[in-house]
Tab-separated table of C-alpha atoms in Angstrom:
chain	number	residue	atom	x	y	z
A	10	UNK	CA	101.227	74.717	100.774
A	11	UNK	CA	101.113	75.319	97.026
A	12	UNK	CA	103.121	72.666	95.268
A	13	UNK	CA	104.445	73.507	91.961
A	14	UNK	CA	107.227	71.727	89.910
A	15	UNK	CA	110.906	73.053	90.384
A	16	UNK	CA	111.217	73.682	86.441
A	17	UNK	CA	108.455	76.129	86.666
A	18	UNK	CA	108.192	78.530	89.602
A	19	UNK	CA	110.355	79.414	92.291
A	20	UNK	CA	110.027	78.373	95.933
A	21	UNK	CA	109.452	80.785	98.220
A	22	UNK	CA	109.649	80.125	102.104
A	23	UNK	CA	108.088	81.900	105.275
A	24	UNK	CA	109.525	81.124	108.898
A	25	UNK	CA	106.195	82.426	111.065
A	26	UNK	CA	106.472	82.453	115.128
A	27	UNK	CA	102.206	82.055	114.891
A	28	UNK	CA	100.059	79.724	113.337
A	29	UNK	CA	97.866	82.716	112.200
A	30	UNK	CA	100.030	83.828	109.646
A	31	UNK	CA	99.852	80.592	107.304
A	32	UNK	CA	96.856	82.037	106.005
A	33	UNK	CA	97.630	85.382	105.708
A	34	UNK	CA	100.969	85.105	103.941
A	35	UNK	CA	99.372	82.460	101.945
A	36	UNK	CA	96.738	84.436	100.410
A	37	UNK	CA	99.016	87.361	99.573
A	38	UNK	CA	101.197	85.110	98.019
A	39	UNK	CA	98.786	83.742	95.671
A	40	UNK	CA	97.565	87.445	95.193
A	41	UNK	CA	101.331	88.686	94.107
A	42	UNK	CA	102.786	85.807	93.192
A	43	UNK	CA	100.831	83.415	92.181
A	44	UNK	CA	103.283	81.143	90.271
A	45	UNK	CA	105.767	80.752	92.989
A	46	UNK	CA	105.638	77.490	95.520
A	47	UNK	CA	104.974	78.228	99.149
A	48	UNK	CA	106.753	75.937	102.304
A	49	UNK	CA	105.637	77.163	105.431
A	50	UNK	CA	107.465	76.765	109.167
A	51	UNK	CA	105.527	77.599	112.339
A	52	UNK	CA	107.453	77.493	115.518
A	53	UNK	CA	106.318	79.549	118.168
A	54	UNK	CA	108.419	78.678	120.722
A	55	UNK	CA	111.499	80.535	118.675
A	56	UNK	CA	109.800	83.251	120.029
A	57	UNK	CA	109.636	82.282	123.539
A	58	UNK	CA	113.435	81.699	123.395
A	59	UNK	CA	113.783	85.317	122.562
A	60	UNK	CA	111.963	86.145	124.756
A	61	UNK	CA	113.564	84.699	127.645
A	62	UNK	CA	117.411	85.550	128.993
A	63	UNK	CA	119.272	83.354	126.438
A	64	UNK	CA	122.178	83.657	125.081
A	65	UNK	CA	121.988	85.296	121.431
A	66	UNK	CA	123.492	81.886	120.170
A	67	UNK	CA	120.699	79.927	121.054
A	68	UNK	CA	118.339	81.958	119.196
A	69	UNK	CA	120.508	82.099	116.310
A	70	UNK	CA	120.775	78.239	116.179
A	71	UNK	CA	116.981	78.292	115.991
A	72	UNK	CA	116.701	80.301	113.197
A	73	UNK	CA	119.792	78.719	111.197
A	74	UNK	CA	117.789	75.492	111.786
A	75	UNK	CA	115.008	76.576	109.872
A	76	UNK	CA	116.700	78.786	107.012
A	77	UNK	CA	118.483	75.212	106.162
A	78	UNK	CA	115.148	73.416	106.109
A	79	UNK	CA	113.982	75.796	104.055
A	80	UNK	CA	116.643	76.386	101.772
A	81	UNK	CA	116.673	72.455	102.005
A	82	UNK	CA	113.057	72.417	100.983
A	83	UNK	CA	113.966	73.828	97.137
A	84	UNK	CA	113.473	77.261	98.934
A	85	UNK	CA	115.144	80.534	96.696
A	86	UNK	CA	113.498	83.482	98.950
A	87	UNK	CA	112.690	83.302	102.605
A	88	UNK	CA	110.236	85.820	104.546
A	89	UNK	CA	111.191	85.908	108.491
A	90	UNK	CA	107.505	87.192	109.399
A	91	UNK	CA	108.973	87.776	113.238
A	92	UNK	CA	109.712	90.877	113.513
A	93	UNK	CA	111.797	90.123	116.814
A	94	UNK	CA	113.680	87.555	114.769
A	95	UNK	CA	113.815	89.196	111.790
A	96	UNK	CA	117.565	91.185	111.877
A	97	UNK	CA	119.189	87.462	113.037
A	98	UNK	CA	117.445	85.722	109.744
A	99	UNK	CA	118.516	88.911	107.653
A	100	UNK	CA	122.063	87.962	108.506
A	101	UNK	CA	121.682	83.994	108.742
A	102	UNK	CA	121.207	84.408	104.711
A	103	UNK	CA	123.839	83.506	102.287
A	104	UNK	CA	125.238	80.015	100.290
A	105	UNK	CA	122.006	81.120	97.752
A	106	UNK	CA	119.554	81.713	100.270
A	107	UNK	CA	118.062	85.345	100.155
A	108	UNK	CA	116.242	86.774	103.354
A	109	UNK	CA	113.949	89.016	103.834
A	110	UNK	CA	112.731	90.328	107.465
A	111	UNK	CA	109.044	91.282	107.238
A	112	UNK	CA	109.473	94.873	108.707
A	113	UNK	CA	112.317	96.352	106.334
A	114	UNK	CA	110.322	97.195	103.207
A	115	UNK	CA	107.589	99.327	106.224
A	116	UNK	CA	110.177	100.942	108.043
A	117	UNK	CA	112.564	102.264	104.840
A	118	UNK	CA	108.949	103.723	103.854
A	119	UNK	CA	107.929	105.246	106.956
A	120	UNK	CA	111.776	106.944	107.142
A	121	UNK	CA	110.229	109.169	103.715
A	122	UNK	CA	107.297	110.501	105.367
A	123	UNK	CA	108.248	112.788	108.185
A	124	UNK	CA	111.143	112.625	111.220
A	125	UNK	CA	108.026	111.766	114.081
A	126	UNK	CA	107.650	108.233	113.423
A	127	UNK	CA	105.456	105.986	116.028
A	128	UNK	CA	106.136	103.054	116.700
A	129	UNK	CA	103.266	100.278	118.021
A	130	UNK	CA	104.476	97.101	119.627
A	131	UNK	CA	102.781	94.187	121.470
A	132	UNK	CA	105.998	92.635	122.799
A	133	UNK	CA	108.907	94.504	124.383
A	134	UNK	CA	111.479	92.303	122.513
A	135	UNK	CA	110.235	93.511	119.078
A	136	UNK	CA	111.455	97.353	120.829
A	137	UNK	CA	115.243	96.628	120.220
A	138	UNK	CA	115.383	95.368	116.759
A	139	UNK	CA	112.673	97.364	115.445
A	140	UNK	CA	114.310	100.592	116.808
A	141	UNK	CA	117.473	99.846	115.621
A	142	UNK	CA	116.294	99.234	112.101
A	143	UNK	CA	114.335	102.227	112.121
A	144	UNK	CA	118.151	103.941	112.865
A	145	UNK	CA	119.747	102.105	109.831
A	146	UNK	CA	117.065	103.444	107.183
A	147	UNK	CA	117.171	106.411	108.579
A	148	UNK	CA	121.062	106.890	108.214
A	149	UNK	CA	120.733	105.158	104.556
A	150	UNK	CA	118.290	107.883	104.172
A	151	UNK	CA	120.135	110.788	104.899
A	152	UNK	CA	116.708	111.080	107.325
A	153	UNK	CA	117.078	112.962	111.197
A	154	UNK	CA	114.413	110.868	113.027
A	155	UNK	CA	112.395	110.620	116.632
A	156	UNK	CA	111.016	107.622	117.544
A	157	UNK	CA	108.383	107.079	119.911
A	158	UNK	CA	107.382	103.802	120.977
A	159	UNK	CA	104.444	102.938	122.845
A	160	UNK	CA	104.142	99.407	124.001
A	161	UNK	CA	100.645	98.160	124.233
A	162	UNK	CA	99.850	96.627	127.636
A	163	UNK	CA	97.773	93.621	127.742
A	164	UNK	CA	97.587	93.284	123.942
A	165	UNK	CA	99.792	89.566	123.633
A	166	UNK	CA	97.671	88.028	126.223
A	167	UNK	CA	94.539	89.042	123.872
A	168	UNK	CA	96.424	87.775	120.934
A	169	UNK	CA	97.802	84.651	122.752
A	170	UNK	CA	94.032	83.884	124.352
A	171	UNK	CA	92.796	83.706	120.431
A	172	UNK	CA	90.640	86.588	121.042
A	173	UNK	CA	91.343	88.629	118.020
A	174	UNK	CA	88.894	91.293	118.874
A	175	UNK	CA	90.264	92.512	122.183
A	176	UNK	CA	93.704	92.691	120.104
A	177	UNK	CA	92.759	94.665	117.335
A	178	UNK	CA	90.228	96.735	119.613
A	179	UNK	CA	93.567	97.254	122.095
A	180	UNK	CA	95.748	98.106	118.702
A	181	UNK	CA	93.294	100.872	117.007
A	182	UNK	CA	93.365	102.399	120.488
A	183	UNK	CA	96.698	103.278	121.223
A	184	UNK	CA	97.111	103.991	118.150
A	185	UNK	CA	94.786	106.807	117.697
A	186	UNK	CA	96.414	108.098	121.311
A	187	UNK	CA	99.890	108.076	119.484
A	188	UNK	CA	99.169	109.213	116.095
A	189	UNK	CA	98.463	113.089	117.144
A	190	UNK	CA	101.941	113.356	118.153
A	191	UNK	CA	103.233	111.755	114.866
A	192	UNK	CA	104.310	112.509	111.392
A	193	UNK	CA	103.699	108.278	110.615
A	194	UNK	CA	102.860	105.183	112.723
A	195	UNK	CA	104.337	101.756	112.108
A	196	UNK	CA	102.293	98.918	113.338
A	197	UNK	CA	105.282	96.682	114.393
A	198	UNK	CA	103.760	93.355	114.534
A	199	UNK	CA	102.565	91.752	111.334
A	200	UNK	CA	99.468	90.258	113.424
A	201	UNK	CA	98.495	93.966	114.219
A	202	UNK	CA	97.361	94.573	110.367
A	203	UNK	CA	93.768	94.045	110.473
A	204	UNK	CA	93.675	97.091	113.275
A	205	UNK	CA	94.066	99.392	110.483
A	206	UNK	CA	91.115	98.716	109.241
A	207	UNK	CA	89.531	99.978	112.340
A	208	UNK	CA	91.335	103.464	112.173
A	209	UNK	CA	89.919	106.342	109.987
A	210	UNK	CA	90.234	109.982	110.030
A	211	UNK	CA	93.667	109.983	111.415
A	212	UNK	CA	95.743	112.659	109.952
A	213	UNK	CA	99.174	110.410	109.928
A	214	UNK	CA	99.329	107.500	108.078
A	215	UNK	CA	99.407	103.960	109.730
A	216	UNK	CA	102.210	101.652	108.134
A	217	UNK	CA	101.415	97.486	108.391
A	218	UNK	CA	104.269	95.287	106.975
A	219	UNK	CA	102.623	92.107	105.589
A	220	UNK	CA	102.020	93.224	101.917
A	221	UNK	CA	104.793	95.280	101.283
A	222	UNK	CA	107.010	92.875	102.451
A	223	UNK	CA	105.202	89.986	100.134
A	224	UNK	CA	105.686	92.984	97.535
A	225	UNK	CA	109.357	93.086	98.598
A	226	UNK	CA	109.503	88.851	97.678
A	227	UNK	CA	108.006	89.504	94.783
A	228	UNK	CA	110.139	91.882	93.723
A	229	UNK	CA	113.222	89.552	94.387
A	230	UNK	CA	111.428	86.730	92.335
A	231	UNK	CA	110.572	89.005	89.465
A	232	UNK	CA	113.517	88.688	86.246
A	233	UNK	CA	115.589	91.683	85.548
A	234	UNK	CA	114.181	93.383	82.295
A	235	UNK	CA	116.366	92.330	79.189
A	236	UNK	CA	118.144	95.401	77.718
């Protein structure tokens, strides 16, 4: 956690459903904005509870339980890096607390570059709200869209197990079996990222959400321009 005085930098918060991403979000904050404070909150089993057959009031308490941690933390900004929980934080914000869900900024892109757009998951709970998102950028777009989403089996036990390889290995692969039939691919999880690294010579471009959503923080943070 970077600890900076309230008088001179904002604090920005991330709610993460993986250890993994401290780091991650951590060094791209520094990178984009480095004069901001950082809190981190790490709860895994948030996920597991949407995973399971809950009611969609549990999972919502979750969440509100952090975003007022958070918020009570000095936080201004807060980065849901879930995508699965990422629409409930989005409308958990309010009473001065802005939210941003990691996957917005990725998807209103990939709704520009052509109506084919692939979409990667690792988990079939991130299906629903990533889908549904995808829809609502679209429409704001004025965009006719196709989705195609290919859920990659085997690919959360890798990541689960801690071996990263297998995961991005399992990642580059189905997406290079998706991409020919695609005008873009979105890389749904933020924990899929470092597979696009592994993927050249495609034709369609492969979307990742962790920087452009630390872009889309930034942005928030960043004073309007005087007139």
């Amino acid at each position: 956690m970077t600890e900076l005085g309230p008088d001179t930098a904002p604090t920005v918060g991330f709610l993460h459903t993986a250890e993994v991403h401290e780091a991650t979000f951590e060094a791209l904050a520094r990178e984009l904005m480095p004069a901001a404070a950082t809190v981190h909150r790490v709860d895994p089993e948030a996920l597991e509870v949407a995973r399971q057959d809950t009611t969609a009031e549990s999972v919502r308490a979750v969440v509100a339980t952090h975003l007022a941690a958070l918020r009570h933390g000095g936080c201004e900004v807060v980065l849901c890096t879930c995508s699965t929980l990422g629409g409930i934080a989005e409308e958990l914000a309010g009473d001065g607390l802005k939210v941003i869900r990691i996957d917005r900024p990725m998807l209103r892109r990939a709704v520009t570059l052509g109506p084919r757009i692939g979409v990667l998951v690792a988990l079939t709970s991130t299906v629903e709200p990533t889908t549904r998102l995808l829809a609502e950028e679209a429409a704001e777009a004025g965009a006719n869209i196709t989705v195609e989403v290919s859920v990659v089996e085997g690919a959360w036990e890798s990541f689960l197990a801690g071996d990263a390889e297998a995961y991005q290995a399992s990642i580059a692969e189905a997406v290079r079996a998706l991409a020919g039939r695609c005008d873009v691919v979105v890389l749904a999880q933020a924990s899929m990222e470092p597979s696009a690294a592994l993927l050249t010579g495609l034709e369609a471009p492969v979307l990742t959400s962790p920087r452009s959503a630390v872009e889309a923080v930034a942005a928030v943070l960043r004073p309007a321009p005087s007139l």
